[in-house]
mmCIF file of C-alpha atoms in Angstrom:
data_model
loop_
_atom_site.group_PDB
_atom_site.id
_atom_site.type_symbol
_atom_site.label_atom_id
_atom_site.label_comp_id
_atom_site.label_asym_id
_atom_site.label_seq_id
_atom_site.Cartn_x
_atom_site.Cartn_y
_atom_site.Cartn_z
ATOM 1 C CA UNK A 1 -0.172 -12.942 -0.578
ATOM 2 C CA UNK A 2 -0.966 -16.622 -1.345
ATOM 3 C CA UNK A 3 1.826 -18.229 1.043
ATOM 4 C CA UNK A 4 3.004 -15.526 2.629
ATOM 5 C CA UNK A 5 2.287 -16.587 6.016
ATOM 6 C CA UNK A 6 3.084 -20.829 5.069
ATOM 7 C CA UNK A 7 3.066 -22.239 8.583
ATOM 8 C CA UNK A 8 2.683 -19.945 10.880
ATOM 9 C CA UNK A 9 0.430 -20.283 14.063
ATOM 10 C CA UNK A 10 -1.291 -16.866 14.993
ATOM 11 C CA UNK A 11 -3.539 -16.561 17.480
ATOM 12 C CA UNK A 12 -6.108 -13.902 16.996
ATOM 13 C CA UNK A 13 -7.620 -12.097 19.401
ATOM 14 C CA UNK A 14 -11.451 -9.899 19.070
ATOM 15 C CA UNK A 15 -13.341 -11.752 16.181
ATOM 16 C CA UNK A 16 -16.723 -9.975 17.439
ATOM 17 C CA UNK A 17 -18.723 -10.223 14.120
ATOM 18 C CA UNK A 18 -17.721 -11.007 10.468
ATOM 19 C CA UNK A 19 -17.573 -7.000 9.547
ATOM 20 C CA UNK A 20 -14.794 -7.081 12.217
ATOM 21 C CA UNK A 21 -10.845 -6.282 11.255
ATOM 22 C CA UNK A 22 -10.007 -9.652 13.359
ATOM 23 C CA UNK A 23 -12.180 -11.083 11.379
ATOM 24 C CA UNK A 24 -10.601 -9.814 7.914
ATOM 25 C CA UNK A 25 -7.234 -10.610 9.289
ATOM 26 C CA UNK A 26 -8.233 -13.694 10.344
ATOM 27 C CA UNK A 27 -9.737 -14.672 6.921
ATOM 28 C CA UNK A 28 -6.522 -13.297 4.910
ATOM 29 C CA UNK A 29 -4.329 -14.723 7.203
ATOM 30 C CA UNK A 30 -5.702 -18.619 6.444
ATOM 31 C CA UNK A 31 -5.675 -17.957 2.591
ATOM 32 C CA UNK A 32 -2.512 -16.945 3.183
ATOM 33 C CA UNK A 33 -0.957 -20.081 4.527
ATOM 34 C CA UNK A 34 -1.422 -19.616 8.300
ATOM 35 C CA UNK A 35 -3.412 -21.977 10.535
ATOM 36 C CA UNK A 36 -5.423 -19.811 13.074
ATOM 37 C CA UNK A 37 -6.765 -20.290 16.779
ATOM 38 C CA UNK A 38 -8.734 -17.804 17.738
ATOM 39 C CA UNK A 39 -10.319 -16.476 20.753
ATOM 40 C CA UNK A 40 -13.478 -14.800 22.288
ATOM 41 C CA UNK A 41 -15.421 -13.447 25.559
ATOM 42 C CA UNK A 42 -18.721 -13.586 26.682
ATOM 43 C CA UNK A 43 -21.113 -14.834 23.968
ATOM 44 C CA UNK A 44 -18.369 -17.363 23.307
ATOM 45 C CA UNK A 45 -21.283 -19.171 21.075
ATOM 46 C CA UNK A 46 -21.361 -16.549 18.596
ATOM 47 C CA UNK A 47 -17.585 -16.312 18.821
ATOM 48 C CA UNK A 48 -17.871 -20.058 17.733
ATOM 49 C CA UNK A 49 -20.406 -19.271 14.809
ATOM 50 C CA UNK A 50 -18.072 -16.458 13.423
ATOM 51 C CA UNK A 51 -15.484 -18.748 13.191
ATOM 52 C CA UNK A 52 -17.430 -20.754 10.957
ATOM 53 C CA UNK A 53 -17.629 -18.728 8.089
ATOM 54 C CA UNK A 54 -14.351 -18.296 7.567
ATOM 55 C CA UNK A 55 -11.997 -20.347 4.888
ATOM 56 C CA UNK A 56 -11.343 -22.976 7.316
ATOM 57 C CA UNK A 57 -13.584 -23.255 10.908
ATOM 58 C CA UNK A 58 -10.917 -22.392 13.825
ATOM 59 C CA UNK A 59 -10.855 -23.208 17.627
ATOM 60 C CA UNK A 60 -12.355 -20.074 19.500
ATOM 61 C CA UNK A 61 -10.512 -20.116 23.401
ATOM 62 C CA UNK A 62 -11.960 -18.373 26.394
ATOM 63 C CA UNK A 63 -9.611 -15.277 26.916
ATOM 64 C CA UNK A 64 -10.810 -12.348 29.860
ATOM 65 C CA UNK A 65 -7.455 -10.544 29.600
ATOM 66 C CA UNK A 66 -8.503 -8.983 32.428
ATOM 67 C CA UNK A 67 -8.481 -12.382 34.239
ATOM 68 C CA UNK A 68 -5.082 -13.672 35.515
ATOM 69 C CA UNK A 69 -6.747 -17.700 35.510
ATOM 70 C CA UNK A 70 -7.321 -17.430 31.748
ATOM 71 C CA UNK A 71 -4.388 -15.283 30.849
ATOM 72 C CA UNK A 72 -1.828 -17.833 33.104
ATOM 73 C CA UNK A 73 -4.016 -20.993 31.280
ATOM 74 C CA UNK A 74 -3.362 -19.573 27.385
ATOM 75 C CA UNK A 75 -0.262 -21.076 26.264
ATOM 76 C CA UNK A 76 -2.059 -24.241 28.027
ATOM 77 C CA UNK A 77 -5.205 -23.952 26.083
ATOM 78 C CA UNK A 78 -3.057 -23.177 22.758
ATOM 79 C CA UNK A 79 -1.018 -26.188 23.088
ATOM 80 C CA UNK A 80 -4.689 -27.965 22.528
ATOM 81 C CA UNK A 81 -4.733 -27.446 18.991
ATOM 82 C CA UNK A 82 -1.027 -26.262 18.210
ATOM 83 C CA UNK A 83 2.154 -26.952 18.856
ATOM 84 C CA UNK A 84 3.515 -22.835 19.506
ATOM 85 C CA UNK A 85 2.542 -19.524 18.097
ATOM 86 C CA UNK A 86 4.500 -17.853 15.758
ATOM 87 C CA UNK A 87 2.503 -14.800 16.271
ATOM 88 C CA UNK A 88 -0.591 -12.645 18.222
ATOM 89 C CA UNK A 89 -3.088 -10.133 17.232
ATOM 90 C CA UNK A 90 -4.465 -8.115 20.280
ATOM 91 C CA UNK A 91 -7.577 -6.465 18.762
ATOM 92 C CA UNK A 92 -8.868 -6.330 22.124
ATOM 93 C CA UNK A 93 -11.033 -2.573 22.933
ATOM 94 C CA UNK A 94 -13.456 -1.015 25.774
ATOM 95 C CA UNK A 95 -14.583 2.019 27.648
ATOM 96 C CA UNK A 96 -17.433 2.781 29.156
ATOM 97 C CA UNK A 97 -19.726 4.540 27.991
ATOM 98 C CA UNK A 98 -18.920 7.549 30.549
ATOM 99 C CA UNK A 99 -15.382 8.113 28.803
ATOM 100 C CA UNK A 100 -17.089 8.224 25.473
ATOM 101 C CA UNK A 101 -18.949 10.585 23.325
ATOM 102 C CA UNK A 102 -17.933 13.964 24.708
ATOM 103 C CA UNK A 103 -17.944 13.026 28.479
ATOM 104 C CA UNK A 104 -13.945 13.045 29.487
ATOM 105 C CA UNK A 105 -14.026 15.671 31.883
ATOM 106 C CA UNK A 106 -16.793 13.753 33.740
ATOM 107 C CA UNK A 107 -15.922 9.658 33.711
ATOM 108 C CA UNK A 108 -15.435 8.899 36.954
ATOM 109 C CA UNK A 109 -11.394 7.397 38.111
ATOM 110 C CA UNK A 110 -13.297 3.584 37.728
ATOM 111 C CA UNK A 111 -14.627 3.518 34.273
ATOM 112 C CA UNK A 112 -11.211 4.978 33.586
ATOM 113 C CA UNK A 113 -9.079 1.965 34.358
ATOM 114 C CA UNK A 114 -11.326 -0.081 32.708
ATOM 115 C CA UNK A 115 -10.127 1.169 29.526
ATOM 116 C CA UNK A 116 -6.756 2.071 30.619
ATOM 117 C CA UNK A 117 -6.684 -2.145 32.082
ATOM 118 C CA UNK A 118 -8.886 -3.602 28.794
ATOM 119 C CA UNK A 119 -7.328 -1.179 26.497
ATOM 120 C CA UNK A 120 -4.076 -0.313 26.899
ATOM 121 C CA UNK A 121 -2.794 -2.998 29.891
ATOM 122 C CA UNK A 122 -3.390 -5.558 28.467
ATOM 123 C CA UNK A 123 -1.461 -5.464 25.130
ATOM 124 C CA UNK A 124 1.397 -6.230 27.938
ATOM 125 C CA UNK A 125 -0.506 -9.312 29.326
ATOM 126 C CA UNK A 126 -1.609 -10.743 25.892
ATOM 127 C CA UNK A 127 2.369 -10.620 24.924
ATOM 128 C CA UNK A 128 3.125 -12.066 27.776
ATOM 129 C CA UNK A 129 0.458 -14.987 27.736
ATOM 130 C CA UNK A 130 1.633 -16.650 24.327
ATOM 131 C CA UNK A 131 5.352 -15.551 25.625
ATOM 132 C CA UNK A 132 5.911 -19.630 26.257
ATOM 133 C CA UNK A 133 4.522 -20.188 22.757
ATOM 134 C CA UNK A 134 6.640 -18.016 20.619
ATOM 135 C CA UNK A 135 10.617 -18.421 19.950
ATOM 136 C CA UNK A 136 12.734 -15.958 17.458
ATOM 137 C CA UNK A 137 10.851 -14.032 14.664
ATOM 138 C CA UNK A 138 7.758 -13.657 16.522
ATOM 139 C CA UNK A 139 5.421 -11.013 16.297
ATOM 140 C CA UNK A 140 2.983 -9.581 18.548
ATOM 141 C CA UNK A 141 0.657 -6.950 16.431
ATOM 142 C CA UNK A 142 -2.235 -4.386 17.803
ATOM 143 C CA UNK A 143 -4.825 -1.692 16.869
ATOM 144 C CA UNK A 144 -4.356 1.591 17.587
ATOM 145 C CA UNK A 145 -6.392 5.476 16.382
ATOM 146 C CA UNK A 146 -4.015 7.420 15.485
ATOM 147 C CA UNK A 147 -3.280 8.704 19.428
ATOM 148 C CA UNK A 148 -1.476 11.834 18.087
ATOM 149 C CA UNK A 149 -4.523 14.123 17.711
ATOM 150 C CA UNK A 150 -7.490 14.632 20.130
ATOM 151 C CA UNK A 151 -10.498 12.884 18.336
ATOM 152 C CA UNK A 152 -14.669 14.612 18.818
ATOM 153 C CA UNK A 153 -15.934 12.606 20.906
ATOM 154 C CA UNK A 154 -13.087 9.375 21.230
ATOM 155 C CA UNK A 155 -11.774 11.079 25.393
ATOM 156 C CA UNK A 156 -10.377 8.485 26.871
ATOM 157 C CA UNK A 157 -10.570 5.744 24.504
ATOM 158 C CA UNK A 158 -8.196 7.754 22.667
ATOM 159 C CA UNK A 159 -6.053 8.390 25.773
ATOM 160 C CA UNK A 160 -5.353 4.327 26.136
ATOM 161 C CA UNK A 161 -4.521 4.486 22.509
ATOM 162 C CA UNK A 162 -1.901 6.793 22.973
ATOM 163 C CA UNK A 163 -0.763 4.512 26.076
ATOM 164 C CA UNK A 164 -1.343 1.253 23.983
ATOM 165 C CA UNK A 165 1.484 3.185 21.504
ATOM 166 C CA UNK A 166 3.610 3.820 24.210
ATOM 167 C CA UNK A 167 2.960 0.871 25.489
ATOM 168 C CA UNK A 168 4.060 -1.354 21.952
ATOM 169 C CA UNK A 169 7.753 0.543 21.971
ATOM 170 C CA UNK A 170 8.567 -0.512 25.447
ATOM 171 C CA UNK A 171 6.738 -4.036 24.186
ATOM 172 C CA UNK A 172 9.451 -3.991 21.774
ATOM 173 C CA UNK A 173 12.590 -3.078 23.928
ATOM 174 C CA UNK A 174 11.768 -5.845 26.208
ATOM 175 C CA UNK A 175 11.287 -8.550 23.794
ATOM 176 C CA UNK A 176 13.635 -7.497 21.117
ATOM 177 C CA UNK A 177 16.146 -9.056 23.164
ATOM 178 C CA UNK A 178 14.440 -12.360 22.675
ATOM 179 C CA UNK A 179 13.612 -12.004 18.771
ATOM 180 C CA UNK A 180 10.325 -11.194 19.057
ATOM 181 C CA UNK A 181 8.537 -7.895 16.953
ATOM 182 C CA UNK A 182 6.427 -5.739 18.759
ATOM 183 C CA UNK A 183 3.653 -4.020 16.573
ATOM 184 C CA UNK A 184 0.474 -0.891 15.970
ATOM 185 C CA UNK A 185 -1.319 -0.525 12.934
ATOM 186 C CA UNK A 186 -3.640 2.870 12.981
ATOM 187 C CA UNK A 187 -6.067 2.004 10.912
ATOM 188 C CA UNK A 188 -8.909 4.983 9.531
ATOM 189 C CA UNK A 189 -12.653 4.362 10.574
ATOM 190 C CA UNK A 190 -14.026 1.330 9.346
ATOM 191 C CA UNK A 191 -17.711 0.592 10.278
ATOM 192 C CA UNK A 192 -17.451 -1.955 12.784
ATOM 193 C CA UNK A 193 -19.520 -2.514 16.224
ATOM 194 C CA UNK A 194 -16.922 -1.340 18.367
ATOM 195 C CA UNK A 195 -17.042 2.099 15.684
ATOM 196 C CA UNK A 196 -20.895 2.113 16.353
ATOM 197 C CA UNK A 197 -20.837 2.275 19.958
ATOM 198 C CA UNK A 198 -18.654 5.789 20.160
ATOM 199 C CA UNK A 199 -22.096 8.407 19.671
ATOM 200 C CA UNK A 200 -21.169 10.758 17.561
ATOM 201 C CA UNK A 201 -18.127 8.571 15.821
ATOM 202 C CA UNK A 202 -19.954 9.700 12.096
ATOM 203 C CA UNK A 203 -17.720 12.316 12.033
ATOM 204 C CA UNK A 204 -14.753 10.818 11.298
ATOM 205 C CA UNK A 205 -16.378 8.705 8.977
ATOM 206 C CA UNK A 206 -17.927 11.990 6.947
ATOM 207 C CA UNK A 207 -14.161 13.861 7.573
ATOM 208 C CA UNK A 208 -11.808 10.260 5.848
ATOM 209 C CA UNK A 209 -13.755 10.412 2.921
ATOM 210 C CA UNK A 210 -13.723 13.601 2.819
ATOM 211 C CA UNK A 211 -10.103 13.645 3.262
ATOM 212 C CA UNK A 212 -7.893 11.064 2.907
ATOM 213 C CA UNK A 213 -6.199 11.511 0.026
ATOM 214 C CA UNK A 214 -6.211 7.645 -1.115
ATOM 215 C CA UNK A 215 -10.037 7.469 -0.467
ATOM 216 C CA UNK A 216 -11.165 5.564 2.588
ATOM 217 C CA UNK A 217 -13.706 3.253 1.496
ATOM 218 C CA UNK A 218 -15.991 2.317 5.335
ATOM 219 C CA UNK A 219 -17.566 -0.905 4.950
ATOM 220 C CA UNK A 220 -13.420 -2.536 3.802
ATOM 221 C CA UNK A 221 -11.545 -3.794 6.624
ATOM 222 C CA UNK A 222 -8.981 -5.717 3.998
ATOM 223 C CA UNK A 223 -6.568 -2.819 3.464
ATOM 224 C CA UNK A 224 -6.250 -3.027 7.773
ATOM 225 C CA UNK A 225 -6.354 -6.817 7.121
ATOM 226 C CA UNK A 226 -3.188 -6.942 5.247
ATOM 227 C CA UNK A 227 -0.601 -4.767 7.182
ATOM 228 C CA UNK A 228 -1.524 -7.107 9.879
ATOM 229 C CA UNK A 229 -0.735 -10.205 7.877
ATOM 230 C CA UNK A 230 2.669 -8.114 6.632
ATOM 231 C CA UNK A 231 3.494 -7.204 10.075
ATOM 232 C CA UNK A 232 2.909 -10.834 11.624
ATOM 233 C CA UNK A 233 4.425 -12.263 8.123
ATOM 234 C CA UNK A 234 8.262 -12.738 7.883
ATOM 235 C CA UNK A 235 8.667 -9.697 5.383
ATOM 236 C CA UNK A 236 9.700 -7.282 8.468
ATOM 237 C CA UNK A 237 12.229 -8.946 10.506
ATOM 238 C CA UNK A 238 13.787 -6.282 11.187
ATOM 239 C CA UNK A 239 10.618 -3.602 12.269
ATOM 240 C CA UNK A 240 9.954 -3.211 15.716
ATOM 241 C CA UNK A 241 8.178 -0.548 17.953
ATOM 242 C CA UNK A 242 6.441 0.784 14.750
ATOM 243 C CA UNK A 243 2.963 2.178 13.890
ATOM 244 C CA UNK A 244 2.160 1.224 10.122
ATOM 245 C CA UNK A 245 -0.654 3.462 9.440
ATOM 246 C CA UNK A 246 -3.510 2.124 7.050
ATOM 247 C CA UNK A 247 -5.824 5.112 6.496
ATOM 248 C CA UNK A 248 -5.202 6.145 3.147
ATOM 249 C CA UNK A 249 -3.019 8.652 3.902
ATOM 250 C CA UNK A 250 -5.371 10.928 6.215
ATOM 251 C CA UNK A 251 -3.037 10.922 8.813
ATOM 252 C CA UNK A 252 -0.254 12.824 6.821
ATOM 253 C CA UNK A 253 -2.507 16.267 6.227
ATOM 254 C CA UNK A 254 -2.475 19.399 7.750
ATOM 255 C CA UNK A 255 -5.395 20.283 10.267
#
């Protein structure tokens, strides 16, 4: 993928550990020639340490996607490092424990609202915060987990992902007028920190490892990262509102 993203300026959210999809995407993007700026929330010092493990250390900007001040000031913070953006990766999701692990019928609205704001609405929020930095040909990419089915233990996060997939289509509709694409990558299960926070997530792992036609490596986020970088590149100039599956082909199978 050498040179695929040469000269591109990318904002990548969601780097928590070097096992995260976002970290792998940042690494592949840099290797493909991009300049990368990261965002972090909460333990910024941890994200800054992880950023130093990239091929080129990347600056880290604090961003809470539920904070209007952070969103409103994002463009100025990014301009301290690059003069514009060609692409944005939304790798953000969270649901309180009551919303996962079989608690679908009991989760209170307050917790569900949190899951929807952070995992669904923030896709639009991030895109709009970055929009002043983007021009025609830009790309927004997010991460989903196949929302066409009801998965055991995924519960309200599954609902949030279904909303994200719908929001992706509407974002494609409205940003298309400005020549900006919006697409999602639907990855199979990976052993990230986010996955470990979901009680019973090993049920997904076992199914994928056994049934994916191409096989599935639970510890390798690079295939997903490559798909992200392809969508951030100029090689999909007429693709928007799409969900690209990177799951070993599991989604194509019957029950």
